[in-house]
Amino acid sequence: MARTTVPQVIKAKGQRKLCMLTAYDSAMAFFVDQCEIDMILVGDSLAMAALGQVDTLSVTMEDMIHHTLAVSRVANQSLVIADMPFMSYQASVEQAVSNAGRMLKEGRAGAVKVEGGESIFPHIQGMVKAGIPVMGHLGLTPQSIAQLGGYKVQGRGSAGEKILQEAGRLEQAGCFSLVLEAVPPGLASRITSSLSIPTIGIGAGPDCDGQVLVINDLLGMNTKFTPRFVKKYADLAGIITEALHRYRREVQRGDFPDSSHCYKDD
Ligand code: KIV
């Protein structure tokens, strides 16, 4: 089966709900791809999910290309979208085009995602003109955490109007889709019906054209803070911990390996 394409994602709007999940390596991407998830986001949440960092700010282009390529190698069906790391596209249009190009050339991504509104419209236009599909991201944009002052809901009250307008401008700038993170469901619903490109929600209610979650959260592998919008579909933290304790106990007692795990002498 061929990989989902950007035109197919756009066409899905109003026809069916889109599914996106993050993945950061081949092992997990294999399962996501097998389960017919439309899009795999190699998010810069890589920082917390796989690199032991406290926020997304220190992720580098090299980190993102390395992990995007690992995901791309096994993604036969899902569209692979690479997050552009903090300060890899904000400084200039040239910087954005050149780094986004690397995500496609070296990471084999099918598209990139960038966070923010007005200040990056020309950057998005530049990338799209260069033939690079771009997904936008509005609402809670974790790369702006220093400005936002914390991981809080965005777009309540009059602030919602600015996000609504920026969403329209992102579509005009050429984005093929838009992530809405941590915004009230009513605002997400208005944005979704005002756009002809699909919205993908995370903490943005049920009316978006699709949903995304961080895979570690969905699988219950995140032992730290879990945001309200996360639904845990499994408790892998419990399963992994139990398995590792059993392994340690069996090795210490000499129960593992037994004869069934040993080669014959001759
Ligand atoms: O980096 C990421 O995982 C993301 C999603 C939360 C949308 O940007």
GROMACS .gro file of C-alpha atoms and ligand atoms in nm:
model
  274
    1MET     CA    1   0.000   0.000   0.000
    2ALA     CA    2   0.133   0.348  -0.088
    3ARG     CA    3   0.197   0.620   0.166
    4THR     CA    4  -0.084   0.868   0.240
    5THR     CA    5  -0.027   1.183   0.037
    6VAL     CA    6  -0.078   1.549   0.120
    7PRO     CA    7  -0.365   1.584  -0.135
    8GLN     CA    8  -0.536   1.282   0.029
    9VAL     CA    9  -0.510   1.451   0.369
   10ILE     CA   10  -0.669   1.770   0.232
   11LYS     CA   11  -0.941   1.569   0.055
   12ALA     CA   12  -1.033   1.389   0.378
   13LYS     CA   13  -1.182   1.709   0.522
   14GLY     CA   14  -1.555   1.664   0.566
   15GLN     CA   15  -1.531   1.301   0.446
   16ARG     CA   16  -1.367   1.119   0.737
   17LYS     CA   17  -1.171   1.191   1.054
   18LEU     CA   18  -0.793   1.199   1.024
   19CYS     CA   19  -0.565   1.021   1.272
   20MET     CA   20  -0.215   1.133   1.358
   21LEU     CA   21   0.026   0.999   1.622
   22THR     CA   22   0.381   1.082   1.710
   23ALA     CA   23   0.663   0.829   1.676
   24TYR     CA   24   1.036   0.878   1.714
   25ASP     CA   25   1.196   0.551   1.608
   26SER     CA   26   1.150   0.259   1.370
   27ALA     CA   27   1.022   0.018   1.637
   28MET     CA   28   0.720   0.230   1.728
   29ALA     CA   29   0.668   0.374   1.378
   30PHE     CA   30   0.630   0.017   1.249
   31PHE     CA   31   0.323  -0.038   1.471
   32VAL     CA   32   0.173   0.304   1.399
   33ASP     CA   33   0.212   0.248   1.025
   34GLN     CA   34   0.063  -0.105   1.047
   35CYS     CA   35  -0.243   0.031   1.226
   36GLU     CA   36  -0.335   0.258   0.935
   37ILE     CA   37  -0.277   0.585   1.117
   38ASP     CA   38  -0.291   0.852   0.842
   39MET     CA   39   0.006   1.057   0.959
   40ILE     CA   40   0.311   0.999   1.179
   41LEU     CA   41   0.443   1.317   1.337
   42VAL     CA   42   0.807   1.304   1.436
   43GLY     CA   43   0.734   1.573   1.691
   44ASP     CA   44   0.992   1.780   1.871
   45SER     CA   45   0.823   1.625   2.177
   46LEU     CA   46   1.109   1.384   2.098
   47ALA     CA   47   1.291   1.600   2.353
   48MET     CA   48   1.081   1.479   2.648
   49ALA     CA   49   0.958   1.147   2.504
   50ALA     CA   50   1.299   1.007   2.406
   51LEU     CA   51   1.587   1.240   2.492
   52GLY     CA   52   1.524   1.309   2.862
   53GLN     CA   53   1.497   1.685   2.811
   54VAL     CA   54   1.259   1.913   3.004
   55ASP     CA   55   1.113   2.103   2.708
   56THR     CA   56   1.139   2.115   2.327
   57LEU     CA   57   1.380   2.407   2.301
   58SER     CA   58   1.711   2.220   2.276
   59VAL     CA   59   1.617   1.975   2.001
   60THR     CA   60   1.848   2.018   1.700
   61MET     CA   61   1.811   1.970   1.325
   62GLU     CA   62   2.048   1.671   1.355
   63ASP     CA   63   1.825   1.512   1.625
   64MET     CA   64   1.516   1.561   1.409
   65ILE     CA   65   1.673   1.432   1.086
   66HIS     CA   66   1.815   1.126   1.265
   67HIS     CA   67   1.478   1.030   1.415
   68THR     CA   68   1.273   1.127   1.108
   69LEU     CA   69   1.485   0.899   0.889
   70ALA     CA   70   1.440   0.612   1.138
   71VAL     CA   71   1.061   0.657   1.114
   72SER     CA   72   1.058   0.710   0.736
   73ARG     CA   73   1.246   0.384   0.676
   74VAL     CA   74   0.952   0.177   0.803
   75ALA     CA   75   0.652   0.398   0.719
   76ASN     CA   76   0.493   0.236   0.415
   77GLN     CA   77   0.143   0.378   0.458
   78SER     CA   78   0.149   0.681   0.687
   79LEU     CA   79   0.253   1.029   0.573
   80VAL     CA   80   0.563   1.123   0.777
   81ILE     CA   81   0.570   1.481   0.904
   82ALA     CA   82   0.884   1.622   1.066
   83ASP     CA   83   0.865   1.898   1.326
   84MET     CA   84   1.098   2.187   1.253
   85PRO     CA   85   1.292   2.249   1.576
   86PHE     CA   86   1.304   2.578   1.764
   87MET     CA   87   1.519   2.835   1.578
   88SER     CA   88   1.550   2.627   1.263
   89TYR     CA   89   1.297   2.840   1.069
   90GLN     CA   90   1.217   3.157   1.265
   91ALA     CA   91   1.527   3.362   1.174
   92SER     CA   92   1.470   3.403   0.799
   93VAL     CA   93   1.286   3.269   0.496
   94GLU     CA   94   1.616   3.132   0.360
   95GLN     CA   95   1.687   2.946   0.686
   96ALA     CA   96   1.334   2.799   0.686
   97VAL     CA   97   1.353   2.680   0.323
   98SER     CA   98   1.699   2.533   0.362
   99ASN     CA   99   1.624   2.346   0.687
  100ALA     CA  100   1.281   2.225   0.571
  101GLY     CA  101   1.449   2.098   0.255
  102ARG     CA  102   1.688   1.892   0.471
  103MET     CA  103   1.391   1.725   0.643
  104LEU     CA  104   1.271   1.598   0.304
  105LYS     CA  105   1.613   1.523   0.150
  106GLU     CA  106   1.793   1.374   0.452
  107GLY     CA  107   1.503   1.268   0.677
  108ARG     CA  108   1.280   1.149   0.388
  109ALA     CA  109   0.981   1.324   0.547
  110GLY     CA  110   0.677   1.396   0.333
  111ALA     CA  111   0.604   1.729   0.501
  112VAL     CA  112   0.718   1.956   0.784
  113LYS     CA  113   0.535   2.123   1.075
  114VAL     CA  114   0.607   2.470   1.213
  115GLU     CA  115   0.465   2.653   1.515
  116GLY     CA  116   0.331   3.008   1.509
  117GLY     CA  117   0.132   3.268   1.321
  118GLU     CA  118   0.187   3.610   1.172
  119SER     CA  119   0.564   3.630   1.219
  120ILE     CA  120   0.627   3.318   1.006
  121PHE     CA  121   0.377   3.369   0.719
  122PRO     CA  122   0.657   3.462   0.471
  123HIS     CA  123   0.861   3.161   0.587
  124ILE     CA  124   0.567   2.930   0.517
  125GLN     CA  125   0.514   3.088   0.174
  126GLY     CA  126   0.882   3.038   0.097
  127MET     CA  127   0.877   2.670   0.195
  128VAL     CA  128   0.556   2.604   0.000
  129LYS     CA  129   0.700   2.783  -0.308
  130ALA     CA  130   0.999   2.551  -0.283
  131GLY     CA  131   0.765   2.251  -0.303
  132ILE     CA  132   0.767   2.160   0.066
  133PRO     CA  133   0.427   2.075   0.221
  134VAL     CA  134   0.380   2.262   0.550
  135MET     CA  135   0.151   2.186   0.845
  136GLY     CA  136   0.085   2.483   1.076
  137HIS     CA  137   0.043   2.475   1.455
  138LEU     CA  138  -0.153   2.735   1.657
  139GLY     CA  139  -0.284   2.770   2.013
  140LEU     CA  140  -0.040   2.633   2.268
  141THR     CA  141   0.290   2.638   2.082
  142PRO     CA  142   0.549   2.478   2.314
  143GLN     CA  143   0.846   2.641   2.137
  144SER     CA  144   0.713   2.977   2.268
  145ILE     CA  145   0.696   2.855   2.626
  146ALA     CA  146   0.921   3.137   2.749
  147GLN     CA  147   0.671   3.391   2.611
  148LEU     CA  148   0.356   3.202   2.709
  149GLY     CA  149   0.477   3.148   3.067
  150GLY     CA  150   0.359   2.786   3.093
  151TYR     CA  151   0.165   2.509   2.923
  152LYS     CA  152  -0.177   2.674   2.947
  153VAL     CA  153  -0.497   2.680   2.743
  154GLN     CA  154  -0.479   2.949   2.473
  155GLY     CA  155  -0.743   3.151   2.289
  156ARG     CA  156  -0.998   3.206   2.565
  157GLY     CA  157  -1.217   3.515   2.514
  158SER     CA  158  -1.092   3.780   2.272
  159ALA     CA  159  -0.755   3.605   2.222
  160GLY     CA  160  -0.952   3.347   2.024
  161GLU     CA  161  -1.024   3.601   1.747
  162LYS     CA  162  -0.651   3.644   1.682
  163ILE     CA  163  -0.605   3.266   1.650
  164LEU     CA  164  -0.907   3.246   1.417
  165GLN     CA  165  -0.760   3.515   1.191
  166GLU     CA  166  -0.414   3.362   1.197
  167ALA     CA  167  -0.560   3.024   1.101
  168GLY     CA  168  -0.711   3.182   0.787
  169ARG     CA  169  -0.379   3.346   0.701
  170LEU     CA  170  -0.192   3.017   0.748
  171GLU     CA  171  -0.426   2.858   0.495
  172GLN     CA  172  -0.362   3.150   0.255
  173ALA     CA  173   0.013   3.115   0.310
  174GLY     CA  174  -0.017   2.758   0.179
  175CYS     CA  175  -0.040   2.525   0.483
  176PHE     CA  176  -0.207   2.196   0.390
  177SER     CA  177  -0.331   2.135   0.743
  178LEU     CA  178  -0.324   2.291   1.089
  179VAL     CA  179  -0.265   2.155   1.440
  180LEU     CA  180  -0.472   2.327   1.710
  181GLU     CA  181  -0.331   2.262   2.056
  182ALA     CA  182  -0.500   2.337   2.389
  183VAL     CA  183  -0.773   2.574   2.272
  184PRO     CA  184  -1.140   2.576   2.380
  185PRO     CA  185  -1.355   2.337   2.172
  186GLY     CA  186  -1.586   2.618   2.057
  187LEU     CA  187  -1.294   2.810   1.907
  188ALA     CA  188  -1.153   2.494   1.742
  189SER     CA  189  -1.496   2.427   1.595
  190ARG     CA  190  -1.521   2.781   1.449
  191ILE     CA  191  -1.170   2.757   1.303
  192THR     CA  192  -1.245   2.414   1.155
  193SER     CA  193  -1.557   2.532   0.978
  194SER     CA  194  -1.388   2.850   0.853
  195LEU     CA  195  -1.103   2.665   0.676
  196SER     CA  196  -1.090   2.442   0.371
  197ILE     CA  197  -0.778   2.262   0.502
  198PRO     CA  198  -0.814   2.003   0.782
  199THR     CA  199  -0.753   2.092   1.145
  200ILE     CA  200  -0.588   1.834   1.370
  201GLY     CA  201  -0.670   1.881   1.737
  202ILE     CA  202  -0.484   1.801   2.056
  203GLY     CA  203  -0.677   1.931   2.353
  204ALA     CA  204  -0.907   2.113   2.110
  205GLY     CA  205  -1.230   1.914   2.141
  206PRO     CA  206  -1.415   1.678   1.909
  207ASP     CA  207  -1.499   1.906   1.616
  208CYS     CA  208  -1.154   1.918   1.457
  209ASP     CA  209  -1.109   1.727   1.131
  210GLY     CA  210  -0.865   1.492   1.303
  211GLN     CA  211  -0.684   1.420   1.627
  212VAL     CA  212  -0.322   1.378   1.733
  213LEU     CA  213  -0.168   1.244   2.054
  214VAL     CA  214   0.185   1.187   2.173
  215ILE     CA  215   0.228   0.809   2.154
  216ASN     CA  216   0.397   0.780   2.494
  217ASP     CA  217   0.090   0.945   2.652
  218LEU     CA  218  -0.158   0.723   2.464
  219LEU     CA  219   0.030   0.407   2.565
  220GLY     CA  220   0.065   0.512   2.929
  221MET     CA  221   0.445   0.530   2.913
  222ASN     CA  222   0.463   0.883   3.047
  223THR     CA  223   0.519   0.859   3.423
  224LYS     CA  224   0.527   1.236   3.470
  225PHE     CA  225   0.249   1.496   3.427
  226THR     CA  226  -0.041   1.389   3.204
  227PRO     CA  227  -0.245   1.669   3.048
  228ARG     CA  228  -0.628   1.660   3.079
  229PHE     CA  229  -0.672   1.599   2.706
  230VAL     CA  230  -0.479   1.270   2.706
  231LYS     CA  231  -0.665   0.941   2.695
  232LYS     CA  232  -0.452   0.643   2.799
  233TYR     CA  233  -0.533   0.344   2.581
  234ALA     CA  234  -0.286   0.118   2.764
  235ASP     CA  235  -0.071   0.104   3.077
  236LEU     CA  236   0.267   0.020   2.929
  237ALA     CA  237   0.450   0.176   3.224
  238GLY     CA  238   0.293  -0.091   3.448
  239ILE     CA  239   0.355  -0.373   3.199
  240ILE     CA  240   0.719  -0.274   3.138
  241THR     CA  241   0.795  -0.228   3.508
  242GLU     CA  242   0.641  -0.566   3.598
  243ALA     CA  243   0.835  -0.745   3.320
  244LEU     CA  244   1.168  -0.589   3.420
  245HIS     CA  245   1.119  -0.679   3.789
  246ARG     CA  246   1.038  -1.040   3.690
  247TYR     CA  247   1.350  -1.056   3.470
  248ARG     CA  248   1.573  -0.922   3.752
  249ARG     CA  249   1.423  -1.164   4.008
  250GLU     CA  250   1.460  -1.465   3.772
  251VAL     CA  251   1.825  -1.381   3.688
  252GLN     CA  252   1.907  -1.328   4.056
  253ARG     CA  253   1.741  -1.659   4.156
  254GLY     CA  254   1.904  -1.848   3.866
  255ASP     CA  255   1.563  -1.930   3.712
  256PHE     CA  256   1.659  -1.764   3.383
  257PRO     CA  257   1.792  -1.898   3.154
  258ASP     CA  258   1.657  -2.251   3.188
  259SER     CA  259   1.727  -2.541   2.946
  260SER     CA  260   1.466  -2.417   2.695
  261HIS     CA  261   1.676  -2.103   2.637
  262CYS     CA  262   2.007  -2.288   2.594
  263TYR     CA  263   2.176  -2.433   2.285
  264LYS     CA  264   2.242  -2.808   2.286
  265ASP     CA  265   2.605  -2.908   2.361
  266ASP     CA  266   2.640  -3.111   2.037
  267KIV     O1  267   0.585   1.772   1.914
  267KIV     C1  268   0.471   1.723   1.918
  267KIV     O2  269   0.451   1.610   1.963
  267KIV     C2  270   0.360   1.805   1.872
  267KIV     C3  271   0.222   1.752   1.896
  267KIV     C4  272   0.186   1.771   2.038
  267KIV     C5  273   0.122   1.813   1.805
  267KIV     O3  274   0.381   1.910   1.820
   0.00000   0.00000   0.00000
